[in-house]
Amino acid sequence: MKVLYLALKDFKVTFKDKKALLIMLVMPIILILILGFSLEPMFRQNPRVAKFNVGMISYDRGILAQNLVDIMKGQELSELMDVYEIKEEDIRQLIKDGSITAAVVIPRYFTDKAIKGEDVSIRVYGHPAKQVSGGIVNGIVDSYATGVSCVAVAIDNVIETLMGFGMEHQVLGSKTGQIQDRLVAAVEQAGRVFTESTQQSPRWITGFEYYSVAMVAMFILFGAMFSVFSIIEERQDRTLARLFSTGMGSISLTVGKFIGSYVTCLVQAAILIVFTNWVYGVSWGPSPWAVVIATLAACFAASSFAVFIASVSRTPKSADALQMLTIQGMSLLGGSMLPLYIMPDILKSISRFTINNWAIRSYLSLITGNPLRDISQHLAILLAIGGAFLVLGSWVISAGSDGR
Amino acid sequence: MFLEVKDLKKVYKRQRAVDGIDFSLKEGEIFGLLGPNGAGKSTTISMIAGLIKPTDGDIIVEGRSILKSPKEIKRMMGLVPQEIALYPTLSARENLKFWGRMYGMDSIRLKERIDEVLRILGLTERADHRIDTYSGGMKRRINIGAALLHQPKLLIMDEPTVGIDPQSRKHILDMVLDLNRQGMTILYTSHYMEEVEYLCHRVAIMDRGSIIASGTKEELKAMVGNAHKVVVEADNFRQYMVDTLRVLEGVQQVMVEKQSITILVKDGRKRLADIIKVFNDDGCKVNSVSIKEPDLEGVFLHLTGRALRN
């Protein structure tokens, strides 16, 4: 029980320390804001676009026109855009005032002309400043139109070929309806494949998301250090001697300090995750439990690392220096400052030895929608790193104690 | 004997911090360890409290060696360190609660004891204030209170009144006497001779890692016979005058500290005229002269030729 009281005391002391709170909570929140905003362009190569409005005008009641409208309004695209029916004369004004970012106009006789293979085009209007969302609408319409054209050309060629082989015109004429039905079915199929592939496209990370993850990975290391480093302060303030005079041993002390650090770290991570979710709108992935498990593993590694650093530091000054050197080094190499994917291969290899790397990779994987089993290897590595540092740190503290 | 220290030694690299000391405490007494800074008092106390391992020797408490049964013996002790060993951002009550838990106390008994200790310390009304808002004297009192919670048989106090105002000091000294009257055995270290004289039944004087004298206050004072401590404050004192003073009849020791010259001399009142004459003959301006009855400071001066507080 003594170790739990010691852990509880450390937790209280840390959360009553204004300087500690500033570093553990305020600094990461500010850094996420600054880095998230300023480095956002780096993440725009594969942007995740905010939901936008699209105007739709269809002058054709045919099946192919209706099919396109259904695709645009369908559930698959509902997270990406909202589609409204508008009048053609309102297009310019609605785009100008930002009510819609693009408009799609399906001309009269689109279905008939497409089936007959005649020239017909769907018009897309977009705001010049909103090229990303306009481009997406263009892409969807282009893709649909291409699908229709391909199937139409293919069926036309089939009919011509059949006639070339001597099939009589009357026989072929009676089958035209069936051929048209198959054409429509083929186009519908093309639309479904298209929307499915849209849905399954990779979930891209924004600057805010990346730096929320990166700062949590970095600042839990600081949080862990605050609690464990109290060993050094307690040694200086003589509370450590007093603790030993109560009969506490060095192993109990290490365990108590570790638990205190671990709980502090978990609470800190929870606050940062909830804050970035509520205030910055960062989504930490579809499974909260997976995030909890990743956090448990990352905090275990961070607290164990702190125990090790405290064990080899004799004075607060040397502890501070070592702490800054190791945390900033790991953060730089591990992806907390610059995204992992822009690093040269050699640094990517080195970053595999950092806690930040595995914590960031775990969180990012969860954010992009991957299941927990996909990060099981990352979590195992975090636990292994933590275990090694904890054993090493405990051994150094034990070996350095005198007559406890 | 309640506590026996036997041939206790502590050597750090080549430095002998404690050099084979022996003393013992009877149950229910206040025993003082007196000596200047660096005499080895704190190292001795750290070994008795089980904080550092002796290089040699043993400490026996109620027949059990602390080297063999450290946990059991530590439970019987309360340590008041020289430093304020408390958590400044926690309140007095939170600090006491934590230390009580560390002594293995259950919550019901601990709650009662915290209220009782706060009452003894006179800090009930400030109990929920953070320690860093306390005065030096109040912090010292809580520092003592944390060692009293589990009602130890032996209270070890290492310079518990360093750096506090006279009123708080008086409060602490009276509290120590009260605790002793209730049956607590106390090992008290200080370099304040007056405190040790006021509190302790028996005293051991330490210097450079050794005990140079021990006994009751009266036994120790008898070592200097009927010597008095004559303190002369003078301007223009020259070092060669020490030799002139030393050859005067009855002079045992002469010690110079800035403009203050302390002379340990038998029958001080009779020799005063001779002493003043030495100063006048050498052209020194005497600002003040005082004659004090023999005390422990005088004993230390007699034994070492140095002042206790350097």
Tab-separated table of N, CA and C in Angstrom, chain B residues 198-285:
chain	number	residue	atom	x	y	z
B	198	TYR	N	19.657	23.172	28.231
B	198	TYR	CA	18.274	23.326	28.683
B	198	TYR	C	17.516	21.996	28.685
B	199	LEU	N	17.790	21.167	27.672
B	199	LEU	CA	16.963	19.974	27.459
B	199	LEU	C	17.536	18.679	28.036
B	200	CYS	N	18.861	18.501	27.867
B	200	CYS	CA	19.395	17.129	27.955
B	200	CYS	C	19.802	16.720	29.372
B	201	HIS	N	19.508	15.455	29.656
B	201	HIS	CA	19.957	14.882	30.919
B	201	HIS	C	21.441	14.541	30.831
B	202	ARG	N	21.838	13.990	29.705
B	202	ARG	CA	23.246	13.646	29.493
B	202	ARG	C	23.676	14.142	28.115
B	203	VAL	N	24.972	14.392	27.994
B	203	VAL	CA	25.477	14.995	26.759
B	203	VAL	C	26.777	14.297	26.338
B	204	ALA	N	26.928	14.125	25.015
B	204	ALA	CA	28.233	13.695	24.484
B	204	ALA	C	28.709	14.821	23.574
B	205	ILE	N	29.952	15.230	23.762
B	205	ILE	CA	30.482	16.297	22.910
B	205	ILE	C	31.325	15.662	21.811
B	206	MET	N	30.977	15.973	20.554
B	206	MET	CA	31.689	15.390	19.405
B	206	MET	C	32.575	16.431	18.743
B	207	ASP	N	33.720	15.996	18.293
B	207	ASP	CA	34.582	16.860	17.489
B	207	ASP	C	35.379	15.985	16.539
B	208	ARG	N	35.386	16.346	15.289
B	208	ARG	CA	36.126	15.642	14.244
B	208	ARG	C	35.905	14.129	14.278
B	209	GLY	N	34.646	13.740	14.395
B	209	GLY	CA	34.278	12.334	14.311
B	209	GLY	C	34.413	11.529	15.587
B	210	SER	N	34.891	12.158	16.655
B	210	SER	CA	35.082	11.420	17.909
B	210	SER	C	34.287	12.065	19.042
B	211	ILE	N	33.998	11.281	20.064
B	211	ILE	CA	33.398	11.845	21.272
B	211	ILE	C	34.541	12.227	22.201
B	212	ILE	N	34.611	13.526	22.492
B	212	ILE	CA	35.754	13.977	23.302
B	212	ILE	C	35.397	14.075	24.777
B	213	ALA	N	34.104	14.067	25.073
B	213	ALA	CA	33.685	14.052	26.477
B	213	ALA	C	32.225	13.663	26.542
B	214	SER	N	31.817	13.015	27.620
B	214	SER	CA	30.391	12.716	27.784
B	214	SER	C	30.068	12.574	29.263
B	215	GLY	N	28.815	12.799	29.566
B	215	GLY	CA	28.372	12.705	30.948
B	215	GLY	C	27.201	13.641	31.176
B	216	THR	N	26.860	13.840	32.439
B	216	THR	CA	25.805	14.820	32.736
B	216	THR	C	26.403	16.218	32.554
B	217	LYS	N	25.525	17.206	32.511
B	217	LYS	CA	26.014	18.585	32.328
B	217	LYS	C	26.982	18.951	33.453
B	218	GLU	N	26.623	18.530	34.666
B	218	GLU	CA	27.443	18.870	35.829
B	218	GLU	C	28.823	18.195	35.728
B	219	GLU	N	28.808	16.935	35.299
B	219	GLU	CA	30.077	16.208	35.150
B	219	GLU	C	30.981	16.898	34.123
B	220	LEU	N	30.373	17.345	33.060
B	220	LEU	CA	31.164	17.989	32.001
B	220	LEU	C	31.717	19.334	32.462
B	221	LYS	N	30.871	20.088	33.160
B	221	LYS	CA	31.318	21.415	33.626
B	221	LYS	C	32.450	21.268	34.641
B	222	ALA	N	32.395	20.166	35.396
B	222	ALA	CA	33.440	19.940	36.400
B	222	ALA	C	34.808	19.752	35.766
B	223	MET	N	34.801	19.393	34.468
B	223	MET	CA	36.079	19.191	33.773
B	223	MET	C	36.896	20.482	33.679
B	224	VAL	N	36.200	21.605	33.675
B	224	VAL	CA	36.940	22.877	33.578
B	224	VAL	C	37.137	23.503	34.957
B	225	GLY	N	36.819	22.779	36.019
B	225	GLY	CA	37.005	23.259	37.379
B	225	GLY	C	36.178	24.506	37.624
B	226	ASN	N	36.797	25.488	38.320
B	226	ASN	CA	36.051	26.723	38.579
B	226	ASN	C	36.432	27.815	37.579
B	227	ALA	N	36.724	27.365	36.348
B	227	ALA	CA	37.132	28.325	35.319
B	227	ALA	C	35.941	29.169	34.863
B	228	HIS	N	36.253	30.416	34.480
B	228	HIS	CA	35.247	31.304	33.916
B	228	HIS	C	35.605	31.606	32.473
B	229	LYS	N	34.607	32.052	31.754
B	229	LYS	CA	34.846	32.455	30.370
B	229	LYS	C	34.823	33.982	30.348
B	230	VAL	N	36.006	34.573	30.085
B	230	VAL	CA	36.079	36.039	30.026
B	230	VAL	C	36.106	36.433	28.548
B	231	VAL	N	35.139	37.264	28.155
B	231	VAL	CA	35.069	37.690	26.759
B	231	VAL	C	35.353	39.189	26.687
B	232	VAL	N	36.417	39.518	25.939
B	232	VAL	CA	36.811	40.924	25.804
B	232	VAL	C	36.594	41.351	24.352
B	233	GLU	N	35.856	42.455	24.195
B	233	GLU	CA	35.694	43.042	22.853
B	233	GLU	C	36.679	44.190	22.768
B	234	ALA	N	37.644	44.128	21.824
B	234	ALA	CA	38.675	45.168	21.776
B	234	ALA	C	39.082	45.492	20.345
B	235	ASP	N	39.524	46.754	20.136
B	235	ASP	CA	40.063	47.157	18.838
B	235	ASP	C	41.588	46.986	18.873
B	236	ASN	N	42.187	46.826	17.690
B	236	ASN	CA	43.659	46.769	17.522
B	236	ASN	C	44.307	45.576	18.239
B	237	PHE	N	43.591	44.466	18.400
B	237	PHE	CA	44.187	43.279	19.020
B	237	PHE	C	45.182	42.665	18.052
B	238	ARG	N	46.358	42.331	18.579
B	238	ARG	CA	47.391	41.764	17.713
B	238	ARG	C	47.632	40.307	18.113
B	239	GLN	N	47.979	39.488	17.135
B	239	GLN	CA	48.058	38.049	17.364
B	239	GLN	C	49.068	37.669	18.453
B	240	TYR	N	50.223	38.424	18.540
B	240	TYR	CA	51.247	38.052	19.538
B	240	TYR	C	50.729	38.169	20.967
B	241	MET	N	49.640	38.966	21.136
B	241	MET	CA	49.087	39.142	22.482
B	241	MET	C	48.488	37.847	23.034
B	242	VAL	N	48.144	36.901	22.127
B	242	VAL	CA	47.609	35.599	22.571
B	242	VAL	C	48.634	34.916	23.474
B	243	ASP	N	49.901	34.973	23.056
B	243	ASP	CA	50.957	34.328	23.853
B	243	ASP	C	51.112	35.014	25.209
B	244	THR	N	50.993	36.347	25.228
B	244	THR	CA	51.092	37.093	26.494
B	244	THR	C	49.965	36.673	27.436
B	245	LEU	N	48.757	36.530	26.874
B	245	LEU	CA	47.600	36.134	27.705
B	245	LEU	C	47.766	34.701	28.214
B	246	ARG	N	48.286	33.822	27.360
B	246	ARG	CA	48.390	32.395	27.719
B	246	ARG	C	49.319	32.165	28.916
B	247	VAL	N	50.304	33.022	29.090
B	247	VAL	CA	51.261	32.783	30.195
B	247	VAL	C	50.763	33.377	31.518
B	248	LEU	N	49.613	34.072	31.465
B	248	LEU	CA	49.064	34.599	32.716
B	248	LEU	C	48.621	33.444	33.602
B	249	GLU	N	48.675	33.627	34.892
B	249	GLU	CA	48.313	32.573	35.836
B	249	GLU	C	46.832	32.193	35.671
B	250	GLY	N	46.546	30.915	35.611
B	250	GLY	CA	45.162	30.403	35.577
B	250	GLY	C	44.545	30.343	34.187
B	251	VAL	N	45.203	30.905	33.171
B	251	VAL	CA	44.607	30.907	31.813
B	251	VAL	C	44.751	29.515	31.191
B	252	GLN	N	43.626	28.967	30.742
B	252	GLN	CA	43.632	27.618	30.136
B	252	GLN	C	43.596	27.671	28.605
B	253	GLN	N	42.792	28.550	28.074
B	253	GLN	CA	42.663	28.654	26.610
B	253	GLN	C	42.402	30.114	26.224
B	254	VAL	N	42.893	30.479	25.022
B	254	VAL	CA	42.577	31.805	24.474
B	254	VAL	C	42.111	31.586	23.033
B	255	MET	N	41.002	32.238	22.720
B	255	MET	CA	40.484	32.077	21.360
B	255	MET	C	40.097	33.448	20.799
B	256	VAL	N	40.544	33.704	19.557
B	256	VAL	CA	40.272	35.024	18.954
B	256	VAL	C	39.307	34.846	17.786
B	257	GLU	N	38.270	35.655	17.820
B	257	GLU	CA	37.315	35.632	16.704
B	257	GLU	C	36.987	37.088	16.365
B	258	LYS	N	37.574	37.579	15.264
B	258	LYS	CA	37.462	38.996	14.873
B	258	LYS	C	37.912	39.890	16.032
B	259	GLN	N	36.986	40.717	16.546
B	259	GLN	CA	37.390	41.629	17.626
B	259	GLN	C	37.033	41.076	19.004
B	260	SER	N	36.633	39.791	19.010
B	260	SER	CA	36.206	39.193	20.273
B	260	SER	C	37.266	38.185	20.750
B	261	ILE	N	37.764	38.384	21.956
B	261	ILE	CA	38.800	37.493	22.498
B	261	ILE	C	38.194	36.760	23.701
B	262	THR	N	38.147	35.414	23.599
B	262	THR	CA	37.569	34.616	24.681
B	262	THR	C	38.712	33.947	25.453
B	263	ILE	N	38.697	34.143	26.763
B	263	ILE	CA	39.771	33.583	27.591
B	263	ILE	C	39.132	32.686	28.649
B	264	LEU	N	39.563	31.410	28.661
B	264	LEU	CA	39.069	30.482	29.691
B	264	LEU	C	40.090	30.517	30.828
B	265	VAL	N	39.650	30.988	31.987
B	265	VAL	CA	40.618	31.252	33.056
B	265	VAL	C	40.040	30.844	34.417
B	266	LYS	N	40.885	30.222	35.232
B	266	LYS	CA	40.452	29.851	36.598
B	266	LYS	C	40.286	31.121	37.423
B	267	ASP	N	39.278	31.139	38.274
B	267	ASP	CA	39.002	32.309	39.120
B	267	ASP	C	39.021	33.594	38.298
B	268	GLY	N	38.182	33.629	37.301
B	268	GLY	CA	38.146	34.718	36.338
B	268	GLY	C	38.055	36.107	36.959
B	269	ARG	N	37.279	36.197	38.023
B	269	ARG	CA	37.086	37.527	38.624
B	269	ARG	C	38.409	38.068	39.190
B	270	LYS	N	39.195	37.145	39.810
B	270	LYS	CA	40.473	37.551	40.400
B	270	LYS	C	41.490	37.949	39.327
B	271	ARG	N	41.425	37.293	38.156
B	271	ARG	CA	42.430	37.517	37.112
B	271	ARG	C	42.064	38.637	36.152
B	272	LEU	N	40.889	39.207	36.329
B	272	LEU	CA	40.378	40.178	35.358
B	272	LEU	C	41.319	41.376	35.184
B	273	ALA	N	41.857	41.884	36.325
B	273	ALA	CA	42.727	43.066	36.260
B	273	ALA	C	43.981	42.783	35.438
B	274	ASP	N	44.564	41.561	35.635
B	274	ASP	CA	45.762	41.192	34.869
B	274	ASP	C	45.458	41.128	33.366
B	275	ILE	N	44.298	40.616	33.071
B	275	ILE	CA	43.913	40.461	31.637
B	275	ILE	C	43.760	41.855	30.993
B	276	ILE	N	43.030	42.733	31.668
B	276	ILE	CA	42.793	44.075	31.108
B	276	ILE	C	44.135	44.803	30.924
B	277	LYS	N	45.064	44.566	31.873
B	277	LYS	CA	46.369	45.229	31.816
B	277	LYS	C	47.110	44.859	30.508
B	278	VAL	N	47.013	43.571	30.120
B	278	VAL	CA	47.674	43.133	28.877
B	278	VAL	C	47.152	43.948	27.692
B	279	PHE	N	45.852	44.143	27.684
B	279	PHE	CA	45.238	44.897	26.570
B	279	PHE	C	45.705	46.359	26.604
B	280	ASN	N	45.674	46.955	27.814
B	280	ASN	CA	46.042	48.366	27.929
B	280	ASN	C	47.512	48.600	27.580
B	281	ASP	N	48.382	47.657	28.071
B	281	ASP	CA	49.818	47.826	27.821
B	281	ASP	C	50.152	47.804	26.330
B	282	ASP	N	49.396	47.071	25.581
B	282	ASP	CA	49.680	46.971	24.143
B	282	ASP	C	48.862	47.962	23.314
B	283	GLY	N	48.229	48.895	23.981
B	283	GLY	CA	47.534	49.978	23.262
B	283	GLY	C	46.225	49.572	22.637
B	284	CYS	N	45.613	48.481	23.150
B	284	CYS	CA	44.297	48.074	22.628
B	284	CYS	C	43.195	48.853	23.322
B	285	LYS	N	42.174	49.195	22.524
B	285	LYS	CA	41.036	49.888	23.120
B	285	LYS	C	39.989	48.837	23.499
